XYZ file of C-alpha atoms in Angstrom:
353
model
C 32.495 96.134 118.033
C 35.681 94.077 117.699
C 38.533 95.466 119.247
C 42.013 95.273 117.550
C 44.628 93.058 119.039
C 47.188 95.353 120.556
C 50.519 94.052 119.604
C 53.230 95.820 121.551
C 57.202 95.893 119.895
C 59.609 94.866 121.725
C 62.774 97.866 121.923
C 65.973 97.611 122.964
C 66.511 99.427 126.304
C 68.227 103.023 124.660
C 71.259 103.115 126.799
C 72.401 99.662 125.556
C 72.496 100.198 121.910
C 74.383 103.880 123.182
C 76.742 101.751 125.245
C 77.866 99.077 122.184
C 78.181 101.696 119.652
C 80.243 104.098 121.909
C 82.216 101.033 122.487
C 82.817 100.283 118.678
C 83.591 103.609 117.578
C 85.906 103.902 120.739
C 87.662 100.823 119.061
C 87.697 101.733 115.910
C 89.092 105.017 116.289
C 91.777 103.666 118.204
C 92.686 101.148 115.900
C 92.542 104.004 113.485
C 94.904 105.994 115.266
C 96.782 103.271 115.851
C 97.516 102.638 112.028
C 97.739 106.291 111.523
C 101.055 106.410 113.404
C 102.788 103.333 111.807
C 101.923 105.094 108.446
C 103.071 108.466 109.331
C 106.044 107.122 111.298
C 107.326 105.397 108.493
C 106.555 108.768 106.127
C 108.285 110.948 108.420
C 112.243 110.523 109.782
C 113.401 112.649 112.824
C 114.034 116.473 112.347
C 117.616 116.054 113.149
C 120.140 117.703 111.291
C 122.008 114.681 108.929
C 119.107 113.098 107.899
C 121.382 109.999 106.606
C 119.671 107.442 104.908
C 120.261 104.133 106.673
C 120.822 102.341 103.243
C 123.764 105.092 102.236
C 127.518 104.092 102.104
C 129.985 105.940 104.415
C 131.165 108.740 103.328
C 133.686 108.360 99.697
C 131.546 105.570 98.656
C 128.727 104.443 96.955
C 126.250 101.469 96.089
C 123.755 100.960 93.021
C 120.973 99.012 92.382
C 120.622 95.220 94.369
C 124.234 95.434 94.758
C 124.751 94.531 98.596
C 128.827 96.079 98.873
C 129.854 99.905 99.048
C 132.181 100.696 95.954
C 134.316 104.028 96.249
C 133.548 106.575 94.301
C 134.971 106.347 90.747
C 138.042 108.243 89.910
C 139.453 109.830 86.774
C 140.951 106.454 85.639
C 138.143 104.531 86.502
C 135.587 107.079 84.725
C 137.448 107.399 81.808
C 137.715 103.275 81.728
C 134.674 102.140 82.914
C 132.108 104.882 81.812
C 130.538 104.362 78.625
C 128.709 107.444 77.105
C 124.827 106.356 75.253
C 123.919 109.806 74.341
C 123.235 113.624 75.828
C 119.648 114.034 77.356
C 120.201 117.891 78.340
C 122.327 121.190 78.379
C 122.568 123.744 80.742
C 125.028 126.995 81.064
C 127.454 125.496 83.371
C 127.327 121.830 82.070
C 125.995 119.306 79.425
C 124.308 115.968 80.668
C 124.683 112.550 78.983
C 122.698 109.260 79.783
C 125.993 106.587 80.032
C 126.330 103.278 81.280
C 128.868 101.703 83.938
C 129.005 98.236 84.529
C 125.167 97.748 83.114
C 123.854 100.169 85.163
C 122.424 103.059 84.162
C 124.135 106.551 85.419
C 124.734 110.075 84.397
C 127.386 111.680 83.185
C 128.177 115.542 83.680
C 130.727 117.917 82.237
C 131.417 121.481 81.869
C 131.001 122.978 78.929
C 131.754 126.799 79.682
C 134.984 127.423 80.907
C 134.143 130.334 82.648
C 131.676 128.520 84.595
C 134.003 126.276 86.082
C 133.890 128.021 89.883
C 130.257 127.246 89.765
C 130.863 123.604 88.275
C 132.881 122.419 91.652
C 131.124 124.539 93.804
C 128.179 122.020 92.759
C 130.479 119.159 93.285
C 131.987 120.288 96.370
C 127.959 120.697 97.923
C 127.268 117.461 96.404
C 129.859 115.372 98.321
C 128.849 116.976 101.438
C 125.415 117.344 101.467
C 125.044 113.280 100.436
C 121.799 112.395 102.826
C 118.422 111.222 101.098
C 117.409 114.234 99.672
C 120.128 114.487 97.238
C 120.968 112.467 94.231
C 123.395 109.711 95.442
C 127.578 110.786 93.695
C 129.124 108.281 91.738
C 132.362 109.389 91.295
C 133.953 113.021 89.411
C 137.171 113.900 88.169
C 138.057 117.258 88.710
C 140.491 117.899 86.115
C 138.261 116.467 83.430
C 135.515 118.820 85.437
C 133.021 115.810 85.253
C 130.772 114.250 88.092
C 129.298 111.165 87.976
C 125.629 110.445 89.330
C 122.869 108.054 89.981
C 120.409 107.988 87.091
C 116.491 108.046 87.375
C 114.139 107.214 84.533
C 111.720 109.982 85.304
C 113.675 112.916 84.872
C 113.068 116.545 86.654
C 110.311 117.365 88.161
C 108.910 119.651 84.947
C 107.641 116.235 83.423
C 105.064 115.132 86.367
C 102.128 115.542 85.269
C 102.934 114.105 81.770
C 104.485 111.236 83.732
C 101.061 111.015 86.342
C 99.518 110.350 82.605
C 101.337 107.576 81.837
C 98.742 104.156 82.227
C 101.268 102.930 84.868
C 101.666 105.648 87.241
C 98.002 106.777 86.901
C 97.339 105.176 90.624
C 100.030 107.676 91.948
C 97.723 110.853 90.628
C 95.920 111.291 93.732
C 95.816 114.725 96.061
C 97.926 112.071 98.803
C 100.645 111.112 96.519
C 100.843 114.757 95.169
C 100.753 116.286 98.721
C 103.453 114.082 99.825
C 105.686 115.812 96.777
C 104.925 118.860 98.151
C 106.154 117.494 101.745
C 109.410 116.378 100.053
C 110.291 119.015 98.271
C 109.527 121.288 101.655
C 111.860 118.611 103.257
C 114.496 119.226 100.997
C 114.073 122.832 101.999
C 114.252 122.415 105.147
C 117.568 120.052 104.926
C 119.315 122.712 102.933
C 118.443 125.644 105.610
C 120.002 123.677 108.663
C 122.624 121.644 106.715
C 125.895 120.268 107.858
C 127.045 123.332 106.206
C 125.154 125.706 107.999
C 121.914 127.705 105.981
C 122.194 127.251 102.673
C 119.991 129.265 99.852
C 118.810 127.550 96.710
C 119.589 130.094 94.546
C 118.560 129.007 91.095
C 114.964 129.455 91.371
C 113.858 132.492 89.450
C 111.130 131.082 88.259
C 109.032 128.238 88.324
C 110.443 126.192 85.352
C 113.917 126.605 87.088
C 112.813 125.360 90.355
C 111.227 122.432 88.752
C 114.398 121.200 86.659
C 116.773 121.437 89.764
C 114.776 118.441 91.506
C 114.839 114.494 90.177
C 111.312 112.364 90.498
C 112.237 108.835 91.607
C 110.883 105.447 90.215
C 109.303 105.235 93.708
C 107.858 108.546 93.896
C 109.847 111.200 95.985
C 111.899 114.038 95.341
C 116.120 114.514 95.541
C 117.820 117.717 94.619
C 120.291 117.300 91.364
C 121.739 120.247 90.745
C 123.360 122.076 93.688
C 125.445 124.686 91.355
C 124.158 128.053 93.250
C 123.836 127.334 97.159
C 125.235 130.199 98.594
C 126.155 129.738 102.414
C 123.675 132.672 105.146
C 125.835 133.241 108.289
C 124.132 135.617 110.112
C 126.430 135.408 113.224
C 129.069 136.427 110.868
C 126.839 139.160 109.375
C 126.809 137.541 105.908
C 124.027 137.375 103.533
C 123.345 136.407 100.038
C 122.892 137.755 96.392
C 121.384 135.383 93.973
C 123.684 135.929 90.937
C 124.383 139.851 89.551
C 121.635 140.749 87.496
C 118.177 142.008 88.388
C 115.442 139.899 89.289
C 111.876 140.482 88.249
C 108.186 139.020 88.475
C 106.016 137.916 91.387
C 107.738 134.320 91.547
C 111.062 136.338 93.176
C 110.682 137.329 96.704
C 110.141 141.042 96.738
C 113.472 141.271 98.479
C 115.092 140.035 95.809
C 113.724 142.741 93.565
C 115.579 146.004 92.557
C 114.539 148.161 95.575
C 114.939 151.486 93.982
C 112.721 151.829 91.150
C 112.076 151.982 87.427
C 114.352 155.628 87.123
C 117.241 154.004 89.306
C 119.284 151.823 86.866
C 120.310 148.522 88.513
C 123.498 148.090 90.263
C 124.538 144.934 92.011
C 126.818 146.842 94.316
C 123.515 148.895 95.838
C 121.223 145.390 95.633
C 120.625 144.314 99.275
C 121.589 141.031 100.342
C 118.696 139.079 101.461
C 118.549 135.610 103.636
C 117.053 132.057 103.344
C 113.392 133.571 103.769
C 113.086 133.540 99.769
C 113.301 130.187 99.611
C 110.145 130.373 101.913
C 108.491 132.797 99.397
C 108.268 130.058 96.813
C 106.962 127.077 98.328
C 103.068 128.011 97.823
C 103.603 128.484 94.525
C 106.198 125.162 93.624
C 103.431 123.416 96.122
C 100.256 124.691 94.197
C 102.300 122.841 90.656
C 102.680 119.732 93.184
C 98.544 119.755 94.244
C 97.578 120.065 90.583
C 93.905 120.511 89.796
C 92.373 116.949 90.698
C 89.965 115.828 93.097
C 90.921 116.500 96.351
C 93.481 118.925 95.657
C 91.563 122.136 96.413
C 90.551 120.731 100.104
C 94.480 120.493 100.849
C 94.952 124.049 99.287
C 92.446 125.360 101.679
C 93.622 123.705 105.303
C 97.236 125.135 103.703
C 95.702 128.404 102.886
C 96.852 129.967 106.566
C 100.719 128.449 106.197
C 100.652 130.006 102.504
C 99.658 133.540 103.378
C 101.973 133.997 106.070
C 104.723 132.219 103.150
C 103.693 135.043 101.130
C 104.660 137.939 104.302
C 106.820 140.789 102.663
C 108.486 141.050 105.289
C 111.027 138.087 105.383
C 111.183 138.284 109.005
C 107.719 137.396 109.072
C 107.847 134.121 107.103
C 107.916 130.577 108.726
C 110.573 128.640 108.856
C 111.030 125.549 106.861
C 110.799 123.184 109.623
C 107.171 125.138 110.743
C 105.911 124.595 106.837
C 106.889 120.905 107.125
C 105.271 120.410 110.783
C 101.764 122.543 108.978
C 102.185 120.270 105.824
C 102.655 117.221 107.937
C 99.805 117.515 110.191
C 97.706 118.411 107.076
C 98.555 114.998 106.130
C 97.602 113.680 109.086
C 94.439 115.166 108.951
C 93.315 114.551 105.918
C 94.018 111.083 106.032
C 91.654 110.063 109.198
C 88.996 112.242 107.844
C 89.476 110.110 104.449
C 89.098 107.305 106.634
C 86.290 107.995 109.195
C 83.908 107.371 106.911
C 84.888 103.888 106.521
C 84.775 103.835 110.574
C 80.765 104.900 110.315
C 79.955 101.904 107.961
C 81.431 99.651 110.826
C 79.073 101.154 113.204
């Protein structure tokens, strides 16, 4: 009987191949990491209190567009002489809005249009000047006794049109669960600015509901977030014992902070002299909700909903006291981020492997 050649393969030893890849994905991960932080460290800026942007003018000035030179801000005379008015493009109760044009630029234009209104008209101007950093829309110029204020102007309009603009053919690209997380990490930001401001804590008081929220915030041409309308930012000072009341009528729905909410009961008519004051901790209230509009419903989106589920919940705490801070919802959001973005990448890691 013939016997069958016994051919005998030839293996690698085991703890060779082991070595090499352990080597590789050693490599890889650290080049990972590696590009990881010069992403996120250009995302992120310091959690210091000004928060300048390094392109902003000093103080009483302003620049626009390529120009290289600060201007100052535009006066009465120059407003009234320079400032060319294209047409209105919105109405509020304190002031209308009109799309204008100085010097071929593009700007906005805002004036009062109810007298009574006018304390709340430069107490919006007054915030505006101070608070100029790079979450808020950059001043051009305002004339107080012509109650008007000047601003930078931004094609996309308030946050309420997102996801019609994310359906525009160009900005398609920018509908992803990243770009839309990093909204929500803006608008948080902004939140977080306006609690520990130059000013001390402030509360962003017109936000009774969703829609409201939304129109108080400007989407850039480049995709991130500056407050516009700073009209009801009462000032917390808790050394001095001094809370806030957002405006002098009741509040109601689940959007409100239950703190915010008549207290007393159906059979109690409201009184704003017996409403409790209440703190910056609403503001805290609302972020899962203005976040959820930021996440959408696209692919990806309910994965970052559910590694912020923990961060949400304790949002939602009745008791204010036992709500995060802004600056811990930014660190969660931020390390979300992080997160999510190496475990988007790993798998490109494996195919190196």
């Amino acid at each position: 009987m013939e016997k069958k050649p016994h051919f005998s393969r030839r293996e690698f030893p085991p703890r060779e191949v082991s070595s090499v890849s352990l080597a590789l994905l050693l490599a890889a991960v650290l080049l990972l990491n590696a590009l990881l932080y010069l992403y996120l460290n250009k995302l992120y800026t310091s959690s210091g209190r000004a928060e300048t942007d390094p392109s902003l003018c000093p103080f009483g000035y302003f620049k626009l567009g390529a120009v290289k030179n600060c201007s100052p801000w535009l006066s009465c005379e120059a407003i009234n002489r320079e400032v060319r008015k294209l047409k209105c493009v919105g109405e509020g109760a304190v002031k209308k809005v009109f799309l204008s044009e100085w010097k071929e630029n593009k700007v906005v234009l805002s004036q009062l249009t109810n007298s009574e209104l006018k304390e709340d008209f430069l107490h919006g101007l007054k915030m505006l000047k101070a608070l100029q950093s790079k979450h808020v829309v950059r001043l051009l110029g305002y004339c107080e006794q012509q109650f008007t204020i000047l601003t930078e102007y931004h094609p996309l309009g308030s946050l309420r049109g997102l996801n019609e603009t994310l359906h525009i053919p160009k900005y398609k690209g920018m509908n992803t669960w990243h770009r839309r997380l990093m909204l929500a990490i803006d608008y948080v930001s902004i939140i977080r600015y306006l609690h520990s401001s130059p000013l001390g804590t402030l509360v962003m008081c017109d936000s009774n509901d969703l829609d409201k929220v939304l129109s108080q915030y400007l989407l850039t041409s480049d995709f991130h977030i500056l407050v516009n309308d700073l009209d009801a930012l009462p000032l917390v000072n808790r050394s001095a014992g001094r809370l806030v009341k957002c405006g002098h009528r009741e509040l109601r729905g689940e959007f409100v902070a239950p703190e915010q909410r008549w207290p007393y009961g159906e059979e109690v008519p409201f009184e704003d002299d017996l409403m409790p004051p209440y703190d910056e901790k609403t503001d805290i209230w609302k972020i899962p909700d203005v976040s959820n509009f930021f996440l959408g419903h696209i692919e990806g989106s309910d994965i970052v909903r559910l590694h912020l589920f923990d961060i949400h919940t304790a949002c939602k705490k009745k008791d204010p006291a036992d709500r995060p801070s802004a600056q811990e919802v930014l660190d969660t959001y931020r390390k979300v981020l992080t997160l999510l973005i190496r475990e988007a990448a790993m798998p490109g890691t494996r195919e190196m492997l």
